[in-house]
Amino acid sequence: MMRIDIDKVLRERVPRQYRFIPRWLINRLADMICQDRLNELLERNASLVGADFAEAVVKDLSVSYDMRGYHPDPSRRRVILVSNHPLGGLDGLVLATVAKEIYGGGAVSARFVVNDLLDFVEPLRPIFLGVNKHGSQSRGKVSDIDRAFSGDDPIVMFPAGLVSRMDSNGKVADLQWRKMSVVKAISSQRDIIPIHFSGENSQFFYKFARLRTQLGLRFNIEMVRLPKEVFLSEGAHFTLTFGKPISWQSLRGGKDALSQAAELRSIVYELPSQK
């Protein structure tokens, strides 16, 4: 059974520096990532993987949701679902649960394109397609991604590649969307279904992220806070608003792929105001 042990991670990943890390700091890091509560969740749901695991965690946290707008056709599975990324963790678990509800398929009802740093989350590996954001992709991972897009399962993407951020006016929204969703939709001949996911993290998370940016620190250290943000959303209710499918034939691709991704982003943020 998987267990999270920050002490072990540091000991194995940075063995030379480990002996200089004070015990109080290791304990503080364990507290920041809610290590004990995460391990309780993992233990309770140790027999589950993929969407089944995600669904169980959503239930454990007493999280509820409703779906509005377009109702996806469950028989048309070869689609790409694109969503904003306001929470950075729980939104993915809810979307995995929703995909299972819409498309069926059990534990692997849809695949998720994610940062390959999330590979350590063993119960979700069956539905994850890891993308290396900080270097070149291994040939094996490229093959896995290509196979998934060539297959028949729905694929979920967060085109921003990062959790939403707060701007100087206090508005929370995704940063620039990357072009991968457009490029892959065209190459795999999959229509795109836009989704708006309601919800926000704590003010502390966004202010901390802004401070890190202002200090010129490149590493997203605020991500350490995300497990705690999951538990802060315990008992929350979220609204998912679906838009009508966008046919892959209507996408321009090529040098226009990035601007088309920006248009998709705008469509997603307009969904809640549409009747």
PDB file of C-alpha atoms in Angstrom:
ATOM      1  CA  MET A   1       0.000   0.000   0.000  1.00  0.00           C
ATOM      2  CA  MET A   2       1.266   3.459  -0.900  1.00  0.00           C
ATOM      3  CA  ARG A   3       2.202   5.754   1.980  1.00  0.00           C
ATOM      4  CA  ILE A   4       3.537   9.283   1.835  1.00  0.00           C
ATOM      5  CA  ASP A   5       6.694   9.793   3.881  1.00  0.00           C
ATOM      6  CA  ILE A   6       8.334  13.178   3.377  1.00  0.00           C
ATOM      7  CA  ASP A   7      11.294  12.153   5.543  1.00  0.00           C
ATOM      8  CA  LYS A   8      11.971   9.152   3.295  1.00  0.00           C
ATOM      9  CA  VAL A   9      11.570  11.236   0.140  1.00  0.00           C
ATOM     10  CA  LEU A  10      14.149  13.763   1.310  1.00  0.00           C
ATOM     11  CA  ARG A  11      16.503  11.033   2.499  1.00  0.00           C
ATOM     12  CA  GLU A  12      16.380   9.309  -0.908  1.00  0.00           C
ATOM     13  CA  ARG A  13      16.205  12.346  -3.200  1.00  0.00           C
ATOM     14  CA  VAL A  14      18.756  14.633  -1.511  1.00  0.00           C
ATOM     15  CA  PRO A  15      20.997  12.276   0.509  1.00  0.00           C
ATOM     16  CA  ARG A  16      23.920  14.717   0.702  1.00  0.00           C
ATOM     17  CA  GLN A  17      21.819  17.588   2.006  1.00  0.00           C
ATOM     18  CA  TYR A  18      19.534  15.444   4.173  1.00  0.00           C
ATOM     19  CA  ARG A  19      21.771  15.454   7.263  1.00  0.00           C
ATOM     20  CA  PHE A  20      21.702  19.252   7.294  1.00  0.00           C
ATOM     21  CA  ILE A  21      17.897  19.487   7.260  1.00  0.00           C
ATOM     22  CA  PRO A  22      16.623  20.091  10.809  1.00  0.00           C
ATOM     23  CA  ARG A  23      14.007  17.694  12.137  1.00  0.00           C
ATOM     24  CA  TRP A  24      11.589  20.541  12.868  1.00  0.00           C
ATOM     25  CA  LEU A  25      11.620  21.545   9.190  1.00  0.00           C
ATOM     26  CA  ILE A  26      10.865  17.980   8.054  1.00  0.00           C
ATOM     27  CA  ASN A  27       7.986  17.828  10.532  1.00  0.00           C
ATOM     28  CA  ARG A  28       6.755  21.202   9.296  1.00  0.00           C
ATOM     29  CA  LEU A  29       6.797  19.995   5.689  1.00  0.00           C
ATOM     30  CA  ALA A  30       4.877  16.857   6.702  1.00  0.00           C
ATOM     31  CA  ASP A  31       2.285  19.074   8.362  1.00  0.00           C
ATOM     32  CA  MET A  32       2.076  21.395   5.352  1.00  0.00           C
ATOM     33  CA  ILE A  33       1.264  18.544   2.983  1.00  0.00           C
ATOM     34  CA  CYS A  34      -1.183  17.015   5.495  1.00  0.00           C
ATOM     35  CA  GLN A  35       0.830  13.798   5.452  1.00  0.00           C
ATOM     36  CA  ASP A  36      -1.200  12.012   8.139  1.00  0.00           C
ATOM     37  CA  ARG A  37      -4.577  12.837   6.580  1.00  0.00           C
ATOM     38  CA  LEU A  38      -3.354  11.895   3.114  1.00  0.00           C
ATOM     39  CA  ASN A  39      -2.165   8.538   4.418  1.00  0.00           C
ATOM     40  CA  GLU A  40      -5.531   7.969   6.096  1.00  0.00           C
ATOM     41  CA  LEU A  41      -7.249   8.563   2.737  1.00  0.00           C
ATOM     42  CA  LEU A  42      -4.843   6.208   1.000  1.00  0.00           C
ATOM     43  CA  GLU A  43      -5.341   3.517   3.628  1.00  0.00           C
ATOM     44  CA  ARG A  44      -9.139   3.697   3.503  1.00  0.00           C
ATOM     45  CA  ASN A  45      -9.152   3.374  -0.280  1.00  0.00           C
ATOM     46  CA  ALA A  46      -6.111   1.124  -0.727  1.00  0.00           C
ATOM     47  CA  SER A  47      -7.978  -1.398  -2.887  1.00  0.00           C
ATOM     48  CA  LEU A  48      -9.094   1.190  -5.466  1.00  0.00           C
ATOM     49  CA  VAL A  49      -7.390   2.744  -8.485  1.00  0.00           C
ATOM     50  CA  GLY A  50      -8.152   5.289 -11.188  1.00  0.00           C
ATOM     51  CA  ALA A  51     -11.615   6.822 -11.304  1.00  0.00           C
ATOM     52  CA  ASP A  52     -12.811   4.428  -8.583  1.00  0.00           C
ATOM     53  CA  PHE A  53     -10.177   5.860  -6.235  1.00  0.00           C
ATOM     54  CA  ALA A  54     -11.032   9.448  -7.235  1.00  0.00           C
ATOM     55  CA  GLU A  55     -14.737   8.824  -6.645  1.00  0.00           C
ATOM     56  CA  ALA A  56     -14.056   7.353  -3.195  1.00  0.00           C
ATOM     57  CA  VAL A  57     -11.906  10.340  -2.166  1.00  0.00           C
ATOM     58  CA  VAL A  58     -14.569  12.794  -3.356  1.00  0.00           C
ATOM     59  CA  LYS A  59     -17.103  10.904  -1.255  1.00  0.00           C
ATOM     60  CA  ASP A  60     -14.768  10.782   1.768  1.00  0.00           C
ATOM     61  CA  LEU A  61     -14.416  14.557   1.607  1.00  0.00           C
ATOM     62  CA  SER A  62     -18.210  15.024   1.359  1.00  0.00           C
ATOM     63  CA  VAL A  63     -17.692  16.996  -1.857  1.00  0.00           C
ATOM     64  CA  SER A  64     -20.715  17.399  -4.132  1.00  0.00           C
ATOM     65  CA  TYR A  65     -21.158  18.789  -7.621  1.00  0.00           C
ATOM     66  CA  ASP A  66     -23.763  19.521 -10.266  1.00  0.00           C
ATOM     67  CA  MET A  67     -23.465  19.548 -14.046  1.00  0.00           C
ATOM     68  CA  ARG A  68     -25.055  22.203 -16.236  1.00  0.00           C
ATOM     69  CA  GLY A  69     -25.219  23.094 -19.902  1.00  0.00           C
ATOM     70  CA  TYR A  70     -24.528  20.570 -22.639  1.00  0.00           C
ATOM     71  CA  HIS A  71     -24.948  16.887 -21.822  1.00  0.00           C
ATOM     72  CA  PRO A  72     -22.110  14.906 -23.456  1.00  0.00           C
ATOM     73  CA  ASP A  73     -23.145  11.906 -25.524  1.00  0.00           C
ATOM     74  CA  PRO A  74     -21.719   8.857 -23.689  1.00  0.00           C
ATOM     75  CA  SER A  75     -21.508   6.933 -26.959  1.00  0.00           C
ATOM     76  CA  ARG A  76     -19.096   9.528 -28.407  1.00  0.00           C
ATOM     77  CA  ARG A  77     -16.047   8.727 -26.315  1.00  0.00           C
ATOM     78  CA  ARG A  78     -13.322   9.998 -28.649  1.00  0.00           C
ATOM     79  CA  VAL A  79     -13.353  13.550 -27.324  1.00  0.00           C
ATOM     80  CA  ILE A  80     -10.992  15.866 -25.473  1.00  0.00           C
ATOM     81  CA  LEU A  81     -12.470  17.525 -22.396  1.00  0.00           C
ATOM     82  CA  VAL A  82     -10.705  20.821 -21.635  1.00  0.00           C
ATOM     83  CA  SER A  83     -11.205  22.643 -18.351  1.00  0.00           C
ATOM     84  CA  ASN A  84      -9.894  25.540 -16.340  1.00  0.00           C
ATOM     85  CA  HIS A  85      -7.801  24.462 -13.351  1.00  0.00           C
ATOM     86  CA  PRO A  86      -8.902  26.448 -10.261  1.00  0.00           C
ATOM     87  CA  LEU A  87      -7.980  23.945  -7.549  1.00  0.00           C
ATOM     88  CA  GLY A  88      -4.984  21.957  -8.733  1.00  0.00           C
ATOM     89  CA  GLY A  89      -6.019  18.623  -7.279  1.00  0.00           C
ATOM     90  CA  LEU A  90      -9.611  18.239  -6.214  1.00  0.00           C
ATOM     91  CA  ASP A  91     -10.878  19.505  -9.575  1.00  0.00           C
ATOM     92  CA  GLY A  92      -9.076  16.588 -11.230  1.00  0.00           C
ATOM     93  CA  LEU A  93     -10.585  14.083  -8.800  1.00  0.00           C
ATOM     94  CA  VAL A  94     -14.075  15.474  -9.417  1.00  0.00           C
ATOM     95  CA  LEU A  95     -13.589  15.404 -13.197  1.00  0.00           C
ATOM     96  CA  ALA A  96     -12.430  11.784 -13.010  1.00  0.00           C
ATOM     97  CA  THR A  97     -15.616  11.007 -11.080  1.00  0.00           C
ATOM     98  CA  VAL A  98     -17.744  12.918 -13.594  1.00  0.00           C
ATOM     99  CA  ALA A  99     -16.094  11.182 -16.571  1.00  0.00           C
ATOM    100  CA  LYS A 100     -16.889   7.823 -15.008  1.00  0.00           C
ATOM    101  CA  GLU A 101     -20.495   8.928 -14.469  1.00  0.00           C
ATOM    102  CA  ILE A 102     -20.878  10.082 -18.080  1.00  0.00           C
ATOM    103  CA  TYR A 103     -18.850   7.544 -20.023  1.00  0.00           C
ATOM    104  CA  GLY A 104     -18.739   4.504 -17.766  1.00  0.00           C
ATOM    105  CA  GLY A 105     -15.723   2.282 -18.190  1.00  0.00           C
ATOM    106  CA  GLY A 106     -14.965   1.672 -14.528  1.00  0.00           C
ATOM    107  CA  ALA A 107     -11.594   2.621 -13.076  1.00  0.00           C
ATOM    108  CA  VAL A 108     -10.200   3.803 -16.424  1.00  0.00           C
ATOM    109  CA  SER A 109     -13.141   5.777 -17.788  1.00  0.00           C
ATOM    110  CA  ALA A 110     -10.959   8.619 -19.093  1.00  0.00           C
ATOM    111  CA  ARG A 111      -7.264   9.508 -19.305  1.00  0.00           C
ATOM    112  CA  PHE A 112      -5.747  12.695 -17.868  1.00  0.00           C
ATOM    113  CA  VAL A 113      -2.794  14.610 -19.292  1.00  0.00           C
ATOM    114  CA  VAL A 114      -0.842  15.733 -16.212  1.00  0.00           C
ATOM    115  CA  ASN A 115       2.569  16.883 -15.043  1.00  0.00           C
ATOM    116  CA  ASP A 116       4.690  13.743 -14.766  1.00  0.00           C
ATOM    117  CA  LEU A 117       5.644  14.785 -11.225  1.00  0.00           C
ATOM    118  CA  LEU A 118       2.245  13.344 -10.281  1.00  0.00           C
ATOM    119  CA  ASP A 119       3.420   9.850 -11.201  1.00  0.00           C
ATOM    120  CA  PHE A 120       4.090   9.280  -7.500  1.00  0.00           C
ATOM    121  CA  VAL A 121       0.312   9.135  -6.880  1.00  0.00           C
ATOM    122  CA  GLU A 122       0.151   5.386  -7.455  1.00  0.00           C
ATOM    123  CA  PRO A 123      -3.655   4.888  -7.287  1.00  0.00           C
ATOM    124  CA  LEU A 124      -4.115   7.358 -10.161  1.00  0.00           C
ATOM    125  CA  ARG A 125      -1.354   6.080 -12.447  1.00  0.00           C
ATOM    126  CA  PRO A 126      -3.779   4.008 -14.575  1.00  0.00           C
ATOM    127  CA  ILE A 127      -5.520   7.197 -15.742  1.00  0.00           C
ATOM    128  CA  PHE A 128      -2.524   9.559 -15.860  1.00  0.00           C
ATOM    129  CA  LEU A 129      -0.589  10.477 -19.003  1.00  0.00           C
ATOM    130  CA  GLY A 130       2.529  12.195 -17.685  1.00  0.00           C
ATOM    131  CA  VAL A 131       4.033  15.151 -19.545  1.00  0.00           C
ATOM    132  CA  ASN A 132       7.494  16.426 -18.637  1.00  0.00           C
ATOM    133  CA  LYS A 133       7.186  20.202 -18.338  1.00  0.00           C
ATOM    134  CA  HIS A 134      10.828  20.754 -17.426  1.00  0.00           C
ATOM    135  CA  GLY A 135      12.709  18.695 -19.995  1.00  0.00           C
ATOM    136  CA  SER A 136      12.421  16.338 -22.926  1.00  0.00           C
ATOM    137  CA  GLN A 137       9.877  13.540 -23.016  1.00  0.00           C
ATOM    138  CA  SER A 138      11.108   9.965 -22.847  1.00  0.00           C
ATOM    139  CA  ARG A 139      10.267   7.855 -25.889  1.00  0.00           C
ATOM    140  CA  GLY A 140       8.103   5.572 -23.740  1.00  0.00           C
ATOM    141  CA  LYS A 141       5.965   8.416 -22.430  1.00  0.00           C
ATOM    142  CA  VAL A 142       5.521   9.885 -25.901  1.00  0.00           C
ATOM    143  CA  SER A 143       4.308   6.468 -27.076  1.00  0.00           C
ATOM    144  CA  ASP A 144       1.871   6.222 -24.151  1.00  0.00           C
ATOM    145  CA  ILE A 145       0.403   9.627 -24.970  1.00  0.00           C
ATOM    146  CA  ASP A 146       0.146   8.879 -28.702  1.00  0.00           C
ATOM    147  CA  ARG A 147      -1.510   5.529 -27.966  1.00  0.00           C
ATOM    148  CA  ALA A 148      -4.061   7.165 -25.686  1.00  0.00           C
ATOM    149  CA  PHE A 149      -5.016   9.804 -28.246  1.00  0.00           C
ATOM    150  CA  SER A 150      -5.283   7.111 -30.930  1.00  0.00           C
ATOM    151  CA  GLY A 151      -7.520   5.039 -28.668  1.00  0.00           C
ATOM    152  CA  ASP A 152     -11.185   5.341 -27.771  1.00  0.00           C
ATOM    153  CA  ASP A 153     -11.137   6.693 -24.203  1.00  0.00           C
ATOM    154  CA  PRO A 154     -12.053  10.335 -23.490  1.00  0.00           C
ATOM    155  CA  ILE A 155      -9.045  12.477 -22.581  1.00  0.00           C
ATOM    156  CA  VAL A 156      -9.141  15.286 -20.021  1.00  0.00           C
ATOM    157  CA  MET A 157      -6.740  18.219 -20.252  1.00  0.00           C
ATOM    158  CA  PHE A 158      -6.024  21.330 -18.213  1.00  0.00           C
ATOM    159  CA  PRO A 159      -4.459  23.407 -21.026  1.00  0.00           C
ATOM    160  CA  ALA A 160      -2.982  25.999 -18.662  1.00  0.00           C
ATOM    161  CA  GLY A 161      -0.727  23.300 -17.233  1.00  0.00           C
ATOM    162  CA  LEU A 162      -0.810  25.156 -13.914  1.00  0.00           C
ATOM    163  CA  VAL A 163      -3.308  25.928 -11.187  1.00  0.00           C
ATOM    164  CA  SER A 164      -5.238  29.181 -11.673  1.00  0.00           C
ATOM    165  CA  ARG A 165      -3.633  32.335 -10.284  1.00  0.00           C
ATOM    166  CA  MET A 166      -4.936  35.607  -8.851  1.00  0.00           C
ATOM    167  CA  ASP A 167      -4.168  38.775 -10.805  1.00  0.00           C
ATOM    168  CA  SER A 168      -3.493  42.235  -9.363  1.00  0.00           C
ATOM    169  CA  ASN A 169      -7.231  42.973  -9.377  1.00  0.00           C
ATOM    170  CA  GLY A 170      -8.041  39.947  -7.246  1.00  0.00           C
ATOM    171  CA  LYS A 171      -9.510  37.908 -10.114  1.00  0.00           C
ATOM    172  CA  VAL A 172      -8.720  34.184 -10.118  1.00  0.00           C
ATOM    173  CA  ALA A 173      -8.221  32.643 -13.565  1.00  0.00           C
ATOM    174  CA  ASP A 174      -5.945  30.382 -15.579  1.00  0.00           C
ATOM    175  CA  LEU A 175      -2.776  31.765 -17.084  1.00  0.00           C
ATOM    176  CA  GLN A 176      -2.149  31.333 -20.827  1.00  0.00           C
ATOM    177  CA  TRP A 177      -3.458  28.078 -22.296  1.00  0.00           C
ATOM    178  CA  ARG A 178      -0.951  25.954 -24.175  1.00  0.00           C
ATOM    179  CA  LYS A 179      -1.567  24.729 -27.696  1.00  0.00           C
ATOM    180  CA  MET A 180      -1.313  20.976 -27.030  1.00  0.00           C
ATOM    181  CA  SER A 181      -5.095  20.493 -26.786  1.00  0.00           C
ATOM    182  CA  VAL A 182      -5.594  22.071 -30.218  1.00  0.00           C
ATOM    183  CA  VAL A 183      -2.704  20.194 -31.833  1.00  0.00           C
ATOM    184  CA  LYS A 184      -3.821  16.852 -30.402  1.00  0.00           C
ATOM    185  CA  ALA A 185      -7.480  17.413 -31.280  1.00  0.00           C
ATOM    186  CA  ILE A 186      -6.533  17.871 -34.931  1.00  0.00           C
ATOM    187  CA  SER A 187      -3.992  15.054 -35.139  1.00  0.00           C
ATOM    188  CA  SER A 188      -6.281  12.548 -33.374  1.00  0.00           C
ATOM    189  CA  GLN A 189      -9.486  13.850 -34.990  1.00  0.00           C
ATOM    190  CA  ARG A 190     -11.205  14.385 -31.641  1.00  0.00           C
ATOM    191  CA  ASP A 191     -13.806  17.061 -30.962  1.00  0.00           C
ATOM    192  CA  ILE A 192     -13.243  19.288 -27.931  1.00  0.00           C
ATOM    193  CA  ILE A 193     -15.788  19.673 -25.125  1.00  0.00           C
ATOM    194  CA  PRO A 194     -15.141  22.821 -23.043  1.00  0.00           C
ATOM    195  CA  ILE A 195     -15.860  22.711 -19.300  1.00  0.00           C
ATOM    196  CA  HIS A 196     -15.899  25.478 -16.716  1.00  0.00           C
ATOM    197  CA  PHE A 197     -15.155  24.288 -13.180  1.00  0.00           C
ATOM    198  CA  SER A 198     -16.266  26.620 -10.383  1.00  0.00           C
ATOM    199  CA  GLY A 199     -14.286  27.071  -7.188  1.00  0.00           C
ATOM    200  CA  GLU A 200     -11.180  28.697  -5.759  1.00  0.00           C
ATOM    201  CA  ASN A 201      -8.359  27.857  -3.404  1.00  0.00           C
ATOM    202  CA  SER A 202      -7.718  29.878  -0.255  1.00  0.00           C
ATOM    203  CA  GLN A 203      -6.587  33.502  -0.446  1.00  0.00           C
ATOM    204  CA  PHE A 204      -3.362  32.408   1.229  1.00  0.00           C
ATOM    205  CA  PHE A 205      -2.521  30.105  -1.695  1.00  0.00           C
ATOM    206  CA  TYR A 206      -2.950  32.811  -4.329  1.00  0.00           C
ATOM    207  CA  LYS A 207      -1.153  35.515  -2.325  1.00  0.00           C
ATOM    208  CA  PHE A 208       1.716  33.148  -1.614  1.00  0.00           C
ATOM    209  CA  ALA A 209       1.962  32.346  -5.338  1.00  0.00           C
ATOM    210  CA  ARG A 210       2.033  36.069  -6.186  1.00  0.00           C
ATOM    211  CA  LEU A 211       4.723  36.728  -3.587  1.00  0.00           C
ATOM    212  CA  ARG A 212       6.848  33.904  -4.980  1.00  0.00           C
ATOM    213  CA  THR A 213       6.518  35.415  -8.473  1.00  0.00           C
ATOM    214  CA  GLN A 214       7.384  38.913  -7.232  1.00  0.00           C
ATOM    215  CA  LEU A 215      10.496  37.533  -5.552  1.00  0.00           C
ATOM    216  CA  GLY A 216      11.577  36.059  -8.888  1.00  0.00           C
ATOM    217  CA  LEU A 217      11.531  32.454  -7.687  1.00  0.00           C
ATOM    218  CA  ARG A 218      10.903  30.119 -10.630  1.00  0.00           C
ATOM    219  CA  PHE A 219      10.038  26.935  -8.736  1.00  0.00           C
ATOM    220  CA  ASN A 220       6.316  26.770  -7.881  1.00  0.00           C
ATOM    221  CA  ILE A 221       6.797  26.246  -4.144  1.00  0.00           C
ATOM    222  CA  GLU A 222       3.138  27.072  -3.520  1.00  0.00           C
ATOM    223  CA  MET A 223       2.327  23.587  -4.856  1.00  0.00           C
ATOM    224  CA  VAL A 224       3.374  22.205  -1.474  1.00  0.00           C
ATOM    225  CA  ARG A 225       0.196  23.831  -0.203  1.00  0.00           C
ATOM    226  CA  LEU A 226      -2.152  21.966  -2.591  1.00  0.00           C
ATOM    227  CA  PRO A 227      -2.837  18.911  -0.369  1.00  0.00           C
ATOM    228  CA  LYS A 228      -3.970  21.256   2.398  1.00  0.00           C
ATOM    229  CA  GLU A 229      -6.189  23.080  -0.106  1.00  0.00           C
ATOM    230  CA  VAL A 230      -7.893  19.748  -0.862  1.00  0.00           C
ATOM    231  CA  PHE A 231      -8.860  19.321   2.782  1.00  0.00           C
ATOM    232  CA  LEU A 232      -9.938  22.970   3.073  1.00  0.00           C
ATOM    233  CA  SER A 233     -12.533  22.167   0.381  1.00  0.00           C
ATOM    234  CA  GLU A 234     -14.063  19.394   2.489  1.00  0.00           C
ATOM    235  CA  GLY A 235     -17.861  19.610   2.202  1.00  0.00           C
ATOM    236  CA  ALA A 236     -17.692  22.027  -0.749  1.00  0.00           C
ATOM    237  CA  HIS A 237     -20.062  22.063  -3.726  1.00  0.00           C
ATOM    238  CA  PHE A 238     -18.842  22.724  -7.265  1.00  0.00           C
ATOM    239  CA  THR A 239     -20.626  23.491 -10.518  1.00  0.00           C
ATOM    240  CA  LEU A 240     -19.359  22.113 -13.820  1.00  0.00           C
ATOM    241  CA  THR A 241     -20.733  23.895 -16.885  1.00  0.00           C
ATOM    242  CA  PHE A 242     -20.329  22.027 -20.177  1.00  0.00           C
ATOM    243  CA  GLY A 243     -20.232  23.710 -23.567  1.00  0.00           C
ATOM    244  CA  LYS A 244     -21.210  22.223 -26.911  1.00  0.00           C
ATOM    245  CA  PRO A 245     -18.541  20.203 -28.733  1.00  0.00           C
ATOM    246  CA  ILE A 246     -16.115  22.102 -30.945  1.00  0.00           C
ATOM    247  CA  SER A 247     -15.389  20.043 -34.048  1.00  0.00           C
ATOM    248  CA  TRP A 248     -11.753  19.276 -34.724  1.00  0.00           C
ATOM    249  CA  GLN A 249     -12.288  20.279 -38.371  1.00  0.00           C
ATOM    250  CA  SER A 250     -12.967  23.866 -37.224  1.00  0.00           C
ATOM    251  CA  LEU A 251      -9.577  24.143 -35.530  1.00  0.00           C
ATOM    252  CA  ARG A 252      -6.841  25.872 -37.499  1.00  0.00           C
ATOM    253  CA  GLY A 253      -3.707  24.447 -35.917  1.00  0.00           C
ATOM    254  CA  GLY A 254      -0.242  25.259 -37.197  1.00  0.00           C
ATOM    255  CA  LYS A 255       0.882  28.793 -36.361  1.00  0.00           C
ATOM    256  CA  ASP A 256      -2.674  29.579 -35.218  1.00  0.00           C
ATOM    257  CA  ALA A 257      -2.771  26.809 -32.594  1.00  0.00           C
ATOM    258  CA  LEU A 258      -1.780  29.090 -29.704  1.00  0.00           C
ATOM    259  CA  SER A 259      -4.340  31.768 -30.569  1.00  0.00           C
ATOM    260  CA  GLN A 260      -6.968  29.034 -30.980  1.00  0.00           C
ATOM    261  CA  ALA A 261      -6.085  27.797 -27.474  1.00  0.00           C
ATOM    262  CA  ALA A 262      -6.660  31.341 -26.192  1.00  0.00           C
ATOM    263  CA  GLU A 263     -10.081  31.307 -27.871  1.00  0.00           C
ATOM    264  CA  LEU A 264     -10.904  28.012 -26.133  1.00  0.00           C
ATOM    265  CA  ARG A 265      -9.927  29.583 -22.817  1.00  0.00           C
ATOM    266  CA  SER A 266     -12.304  32.494 -23.457  1.00  0.00           C
ATOM    267  CA  ILE A 267     -15.112  30.089 -24.368  1.00  0.00           C
ATOM    268  CA  VAL A 268     -14.636  28.218 -21.081  1.00  0.00           C
ATOM    269  CA  TYR A 269     -14.822  31.364 -18.965  1.00  0.00           C
ATOM    270  CA  GLU A 270     -17.958  32.525 -20.780  1.00  0.00           C
ATOM    271  CA  LEU A 271     -19.843  29.265 -20.113  1.00  0.00           C
ATOM    272  CA  PRO A 272     -21.262  30.105 -16.638  1.00  0.00           C
ATOM    273  CA  SER A 273     -22.966  33.249 -17.994  1.00  0.00           C
ATOM    274  CA  GLN A 274     -24.690  31.411 -20.841  1.00  0.00           C
ATOM    275  CA  LYS A 275     -28.266  30.224 -20.447  1.00  0.00           C
TER     276      LYS A 275
END
